[in-house]
GROMACS .gro file of C-alpha atoms in nm:
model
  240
    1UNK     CA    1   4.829 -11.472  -8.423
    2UNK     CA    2   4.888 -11.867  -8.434
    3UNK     CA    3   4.914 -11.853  -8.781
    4UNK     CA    4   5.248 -11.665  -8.820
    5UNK     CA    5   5.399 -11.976  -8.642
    6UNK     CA    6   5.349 -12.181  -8.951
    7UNK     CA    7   5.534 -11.958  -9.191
    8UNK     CA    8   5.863 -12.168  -9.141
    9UNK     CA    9   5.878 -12.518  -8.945
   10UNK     CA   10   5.902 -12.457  -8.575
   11UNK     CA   11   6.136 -12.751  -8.495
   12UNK     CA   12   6.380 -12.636  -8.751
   13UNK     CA   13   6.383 -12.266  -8.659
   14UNK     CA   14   6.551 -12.417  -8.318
   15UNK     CA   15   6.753 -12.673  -8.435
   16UNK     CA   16   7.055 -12.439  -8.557
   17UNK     CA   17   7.099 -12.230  -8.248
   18UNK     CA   18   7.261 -12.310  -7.884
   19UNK     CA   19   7.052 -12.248  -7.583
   20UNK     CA   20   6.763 -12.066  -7.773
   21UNK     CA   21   6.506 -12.291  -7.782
   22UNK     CA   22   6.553 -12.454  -7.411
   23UNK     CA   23   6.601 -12.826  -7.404
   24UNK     CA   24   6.538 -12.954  -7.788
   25UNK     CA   25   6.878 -13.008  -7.864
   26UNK     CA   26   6.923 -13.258  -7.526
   27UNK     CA   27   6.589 -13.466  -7.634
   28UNK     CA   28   6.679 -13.526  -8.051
   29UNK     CA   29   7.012 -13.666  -8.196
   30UNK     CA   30   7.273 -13.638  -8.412
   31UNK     CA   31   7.132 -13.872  -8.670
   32UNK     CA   32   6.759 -13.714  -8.642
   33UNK     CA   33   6.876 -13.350  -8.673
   34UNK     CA   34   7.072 -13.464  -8.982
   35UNK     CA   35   6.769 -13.626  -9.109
   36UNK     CA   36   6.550 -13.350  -9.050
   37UNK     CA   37   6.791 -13.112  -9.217
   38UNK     CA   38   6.845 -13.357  -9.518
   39UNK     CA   39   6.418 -13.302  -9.598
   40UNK     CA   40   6.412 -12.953  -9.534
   41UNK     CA   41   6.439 -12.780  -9.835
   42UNK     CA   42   6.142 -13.032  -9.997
   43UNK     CA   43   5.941 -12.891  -9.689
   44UNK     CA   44   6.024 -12.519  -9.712
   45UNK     CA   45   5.960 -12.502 -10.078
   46UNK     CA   46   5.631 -12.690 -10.084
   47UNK     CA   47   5.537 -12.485  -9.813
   48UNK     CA   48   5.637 -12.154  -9.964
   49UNK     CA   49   5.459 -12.322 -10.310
   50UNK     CA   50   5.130 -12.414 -10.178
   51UNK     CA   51   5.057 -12.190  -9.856
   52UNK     CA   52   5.290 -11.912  -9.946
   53UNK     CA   53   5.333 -11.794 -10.353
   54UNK     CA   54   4.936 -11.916 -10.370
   55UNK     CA   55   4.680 -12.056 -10.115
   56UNK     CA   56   4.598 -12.406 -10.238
   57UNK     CA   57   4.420 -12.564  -9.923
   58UNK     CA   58   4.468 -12.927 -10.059
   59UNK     CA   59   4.824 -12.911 -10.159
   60UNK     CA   60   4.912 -12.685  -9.877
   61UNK     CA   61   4.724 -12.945  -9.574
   62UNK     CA   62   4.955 -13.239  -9.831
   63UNK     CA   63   5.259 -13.027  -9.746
   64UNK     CA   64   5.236 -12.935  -9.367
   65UNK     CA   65   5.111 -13.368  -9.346
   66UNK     CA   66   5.492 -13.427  -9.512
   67UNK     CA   67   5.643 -13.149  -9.286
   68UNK     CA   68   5.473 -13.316  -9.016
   69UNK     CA   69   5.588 -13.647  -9.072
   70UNK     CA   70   5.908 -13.583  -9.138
   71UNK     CA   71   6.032 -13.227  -8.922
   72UNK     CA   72   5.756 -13.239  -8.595
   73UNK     CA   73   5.751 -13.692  -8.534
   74UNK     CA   74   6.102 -13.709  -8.440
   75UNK     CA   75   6.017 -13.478  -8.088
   76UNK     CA   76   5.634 -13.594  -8.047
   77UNK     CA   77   5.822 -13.941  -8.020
   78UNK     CA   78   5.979 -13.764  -7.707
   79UNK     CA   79   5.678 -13.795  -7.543
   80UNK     CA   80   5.752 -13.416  -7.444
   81UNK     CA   81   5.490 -13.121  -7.489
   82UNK     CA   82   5.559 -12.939  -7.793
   83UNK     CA   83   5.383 -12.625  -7.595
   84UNK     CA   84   5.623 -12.658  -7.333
   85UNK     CA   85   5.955 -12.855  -7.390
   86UNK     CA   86   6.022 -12.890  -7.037
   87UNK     CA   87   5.711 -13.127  -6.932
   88UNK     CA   88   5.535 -13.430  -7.091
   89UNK     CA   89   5.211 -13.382  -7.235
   90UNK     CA   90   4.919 -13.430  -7.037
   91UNK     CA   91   4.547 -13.483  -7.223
   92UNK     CA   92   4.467 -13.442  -7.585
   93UNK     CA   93   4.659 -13.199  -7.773
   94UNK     CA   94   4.360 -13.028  -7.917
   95UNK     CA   95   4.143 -13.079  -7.623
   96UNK     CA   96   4.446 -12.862  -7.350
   97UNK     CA   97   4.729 -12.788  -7.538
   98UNK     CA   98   4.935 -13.010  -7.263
   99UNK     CA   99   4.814 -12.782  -7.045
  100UNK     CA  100   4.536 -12.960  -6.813
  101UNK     CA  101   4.429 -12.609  -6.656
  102UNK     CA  102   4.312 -12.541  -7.025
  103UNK     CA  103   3.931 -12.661  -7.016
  104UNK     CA  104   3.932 -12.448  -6.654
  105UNK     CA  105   4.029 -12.216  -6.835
  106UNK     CA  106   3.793 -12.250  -7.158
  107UNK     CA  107   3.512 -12.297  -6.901
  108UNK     CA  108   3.542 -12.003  -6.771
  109UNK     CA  109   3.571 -11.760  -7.058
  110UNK     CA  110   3.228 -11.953  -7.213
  111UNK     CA  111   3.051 -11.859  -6.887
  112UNK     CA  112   2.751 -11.622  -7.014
  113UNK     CA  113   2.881 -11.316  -6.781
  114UNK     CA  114   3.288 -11.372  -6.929
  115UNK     CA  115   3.116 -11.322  -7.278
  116UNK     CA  116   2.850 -11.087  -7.218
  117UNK     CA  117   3.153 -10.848  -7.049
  118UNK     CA  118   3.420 -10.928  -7.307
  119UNK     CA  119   3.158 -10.870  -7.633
  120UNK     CA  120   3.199 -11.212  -7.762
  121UNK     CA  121   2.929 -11.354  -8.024
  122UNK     CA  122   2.866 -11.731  -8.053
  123UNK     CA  123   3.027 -12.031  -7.889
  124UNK     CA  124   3.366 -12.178  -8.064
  125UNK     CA  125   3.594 -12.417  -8.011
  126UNK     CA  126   3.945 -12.386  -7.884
  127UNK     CA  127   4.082 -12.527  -8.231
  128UNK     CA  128   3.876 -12.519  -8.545
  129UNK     CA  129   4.080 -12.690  -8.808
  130UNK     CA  130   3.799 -12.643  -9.112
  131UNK     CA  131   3.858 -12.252  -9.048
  132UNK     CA  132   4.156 -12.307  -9.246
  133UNK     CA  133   4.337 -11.980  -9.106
  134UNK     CA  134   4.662 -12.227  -8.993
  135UNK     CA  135   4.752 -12.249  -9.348
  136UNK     CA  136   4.786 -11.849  -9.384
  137UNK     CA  137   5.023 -11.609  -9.304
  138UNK     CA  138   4.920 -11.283  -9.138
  139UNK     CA  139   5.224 -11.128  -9.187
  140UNK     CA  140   5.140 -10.876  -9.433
  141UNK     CA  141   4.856 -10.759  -9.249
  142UNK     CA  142   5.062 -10.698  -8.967
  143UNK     CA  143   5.251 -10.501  -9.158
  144UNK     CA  144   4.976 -10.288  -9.288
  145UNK     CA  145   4.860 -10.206  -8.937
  146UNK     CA  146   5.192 -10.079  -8.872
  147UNK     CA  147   5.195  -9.841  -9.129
  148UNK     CA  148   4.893  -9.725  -9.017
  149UNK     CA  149   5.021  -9.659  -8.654
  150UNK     CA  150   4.868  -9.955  -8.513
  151UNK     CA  151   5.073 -10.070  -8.243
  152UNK     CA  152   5.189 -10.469  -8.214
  153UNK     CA  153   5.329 -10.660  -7.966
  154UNK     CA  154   5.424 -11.030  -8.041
  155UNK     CA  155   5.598 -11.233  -7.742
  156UNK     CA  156   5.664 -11.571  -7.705
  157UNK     CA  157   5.740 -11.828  -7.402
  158UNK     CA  158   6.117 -11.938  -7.447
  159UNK     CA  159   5.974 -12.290  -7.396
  160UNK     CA  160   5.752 -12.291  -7.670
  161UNK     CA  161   5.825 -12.501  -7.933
  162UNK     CA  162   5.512 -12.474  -8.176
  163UNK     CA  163   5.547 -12.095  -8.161
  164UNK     CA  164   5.921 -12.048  -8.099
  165UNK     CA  165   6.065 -11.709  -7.987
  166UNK     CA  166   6.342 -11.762  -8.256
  167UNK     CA  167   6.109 -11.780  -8.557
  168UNK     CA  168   5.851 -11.531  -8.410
  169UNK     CA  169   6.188 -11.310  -8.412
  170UNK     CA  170   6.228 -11.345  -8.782
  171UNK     CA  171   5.918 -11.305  -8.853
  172UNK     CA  172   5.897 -10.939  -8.647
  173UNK     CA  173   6.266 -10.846  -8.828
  174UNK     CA  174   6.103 -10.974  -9.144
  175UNK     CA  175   5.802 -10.778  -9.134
  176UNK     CA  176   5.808 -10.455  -9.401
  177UNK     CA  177   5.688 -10.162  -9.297
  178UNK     CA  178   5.810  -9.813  -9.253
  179UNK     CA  179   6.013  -9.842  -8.942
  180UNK     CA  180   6.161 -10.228  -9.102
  181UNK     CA  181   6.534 -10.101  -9.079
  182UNK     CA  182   6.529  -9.897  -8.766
  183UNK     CA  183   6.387 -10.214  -8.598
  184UNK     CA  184   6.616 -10.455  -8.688
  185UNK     CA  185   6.933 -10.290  -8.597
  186UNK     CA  186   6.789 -10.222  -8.240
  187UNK     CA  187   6.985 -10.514  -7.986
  188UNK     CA  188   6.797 -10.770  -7.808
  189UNK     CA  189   6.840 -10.649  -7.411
  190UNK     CA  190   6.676 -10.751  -7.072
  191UNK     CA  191   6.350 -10.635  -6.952
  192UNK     CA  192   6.323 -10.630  -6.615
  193UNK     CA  193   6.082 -10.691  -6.353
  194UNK     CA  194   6.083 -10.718  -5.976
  195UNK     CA  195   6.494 -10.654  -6.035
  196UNK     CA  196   6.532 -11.007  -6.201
  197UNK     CA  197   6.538 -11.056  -6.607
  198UNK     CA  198   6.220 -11.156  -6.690
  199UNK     CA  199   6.300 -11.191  -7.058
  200UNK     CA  200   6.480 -10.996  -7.406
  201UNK     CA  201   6.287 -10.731  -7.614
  202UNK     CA  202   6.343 -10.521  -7.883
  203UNK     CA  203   6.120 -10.232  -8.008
  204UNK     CA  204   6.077  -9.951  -8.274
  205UNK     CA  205   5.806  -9.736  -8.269
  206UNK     CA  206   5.537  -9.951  -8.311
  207UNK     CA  207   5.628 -10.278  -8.284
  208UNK     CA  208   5.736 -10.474  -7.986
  209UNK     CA  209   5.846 -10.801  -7.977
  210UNK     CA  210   5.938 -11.001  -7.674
  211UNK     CA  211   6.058 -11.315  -7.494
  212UNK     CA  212   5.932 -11.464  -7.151
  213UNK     CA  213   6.178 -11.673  -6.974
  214UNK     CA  214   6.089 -11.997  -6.847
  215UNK     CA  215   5.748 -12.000  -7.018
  216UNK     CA  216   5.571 -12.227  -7.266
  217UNK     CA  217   5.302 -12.146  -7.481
  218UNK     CA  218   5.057 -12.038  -7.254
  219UNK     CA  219   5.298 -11.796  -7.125
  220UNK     CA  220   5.061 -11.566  -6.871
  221UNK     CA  221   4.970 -11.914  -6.709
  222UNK     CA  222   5.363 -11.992  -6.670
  223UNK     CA  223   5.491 -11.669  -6.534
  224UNK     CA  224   5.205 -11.463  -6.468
  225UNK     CA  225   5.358 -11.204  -6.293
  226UNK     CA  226   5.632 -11.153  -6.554
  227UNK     CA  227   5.331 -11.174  -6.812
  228UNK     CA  228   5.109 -10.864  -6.641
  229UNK     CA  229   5.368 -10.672  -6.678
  230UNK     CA  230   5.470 -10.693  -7.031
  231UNK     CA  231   5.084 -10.627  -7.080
  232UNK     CA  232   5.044 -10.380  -6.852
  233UNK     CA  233   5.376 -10.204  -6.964
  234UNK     CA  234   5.285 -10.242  -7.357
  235UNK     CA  235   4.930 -10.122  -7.316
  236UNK     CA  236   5.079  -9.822  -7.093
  237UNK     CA  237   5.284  -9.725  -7.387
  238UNK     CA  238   5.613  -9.709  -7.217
  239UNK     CA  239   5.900  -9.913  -7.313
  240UNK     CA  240   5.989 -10.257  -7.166
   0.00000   0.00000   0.00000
C-alpha cells in the first residue's frame, strides 16, 4: 500500500504533533518548519489538483518535484534515513531503502524456490518508478473492500517518516465505508506482547490499524517479534 503515503506530505503530517513522529522535531528548526509551513498550501492543493481531483501524470510528477524540493530537502539535508529517523542512511535509497539487509533480503525472495512457493510471476524490481502507481491513491479501493467484508490491516513503524503512523492514521479514520463512524470514535490503546507495549491500535470490524514502537519502515526487520504477532494475531482474527 505505498501509495496511500503520498496522499498528504509525510514530513508535514509530523511536523504539528509532540513526540509522534520520534526525533523530527530535534533534527529541523524553527526557521525550516516555518518555511515548510509557509509552502504548504501551494503543495497540498497542486497535489490534490493534479494527483487527486484528476490523474495528470505530468503535472502531478511537477507537483510531488516542488513538494520535494521544498517539504522532504530540509531532513534529507540531515543526512538521516527518511525510513528510519533514528539512523543515517546507508546505500542508495532505491537500491535498500537505508536498510543494507535489503538486497539479502530481495535476493532471497527472487530465489526460484521463494517464487515458485509464494506464486509469483516474472522478476521486478524493488522500485519501479514508470509504474506510475506512487502518484495514486488507493484509498477508495480500500474502502470498497471493506464494504465487502474484506478485512484490512494497515500498521506503520513509529520511526517511519516516508510512511508515518500519523498520516496512515488519517488516512484509516478518513476512509468511508460502512463502519467509518464506529471506527473513529474507538481510542487508540496498547497492544501488548510479551507483557511490554509493543505499540497503539484501534479497530472496528474490519479494519485494523496499528503502530509498532521503535520501528522504521521495514518494521518486521526492526522488531520482529513484536511484528509476528500483530500478523499472527490479525490473520487469527482476534483482536490486538
Amino acid at each position: 500500500m505505498l501509495d496511500i503515503c503520498w496522499v498528504t506530505y509525510p514530513i508535514h503530517q509530523c511536523l504539528r504533533t509532540n513526540d509522534t513522529c520520534g526525533a523530527l522535531h530535534q533534527l529541523l528548526d524553527v526557521i525550516l518548519v516555518f518555511s515548510i509551513d509557509l509552502q504548504l498550501p501551494r503543495c497540498q492543493r497542486e497535489l490534490q489538483t493534479h494527483c487527486g481531483d484528476t490523474f495528470d501524470i505530468i503535472n502531478c510528477r511537477a507537483a510531488l518535484s516542488f513538494c520535494g524540493d521544498t517539504l522532504q530537502s530540509p531532513f534529507e539535508l540531515t543526512g538521516k534515513s527518511p525510513y528510519d529517523m533514528r539512523t543515517e542512511c546507508i546505500g542508495e535509497v532505491r537500491d535498500t531503502l537505508c536498510y543494507p539487509a535489503t538486497k539479502q533480503i530481495a535476493n532471497y525472495l527472487n530465489l526460484p524456490s521463494t517464487r515458485l512457493t509464494l506464486g509469483i510471476d516474472p522478476l521486478y524490481p524493488n522500485i519501479s518508478m514508470p509504474a506510475a502507481t506512487l502518484y495514486q491513491s488507493s484509498t477508495l479501493h480500500i474502502a470498497a473492500l471493506l464494504d465487502r467484508s474484506v478485512r484490512v490491516l494497515i500498521y506503520a513503524g513509529t520511526y517511519d517518516l516516508v510512511c508515518n503512523f500519523v498520516g496512515n492514521d488519517r488516512i484509516a479514520r478518513g476512509l468511508e465505508w460502512h463502519g467509518t463512524q464506529q471506527f473513529v470514535e474507538q481510542p487508540l490503546r496498547d497492544w501488548i506482547v510479551d507483557g511490554q507495549p509493543a505499540g497503539e491500535t484501534r479497530a472496528f470490524g474490519g479494519l485494523t490499524f496499528a503502530t509498532l514502537r521503535d520501528a522504521g519502515h521495514q518494521a518486521p526487520y526492526d522488531r520482529p517479534v513484536q511484528a509476528l504477532a500483530l500478523i499472527n494475531r490479525w490473520l487469527a482474527g482476534v483482536p490486538l
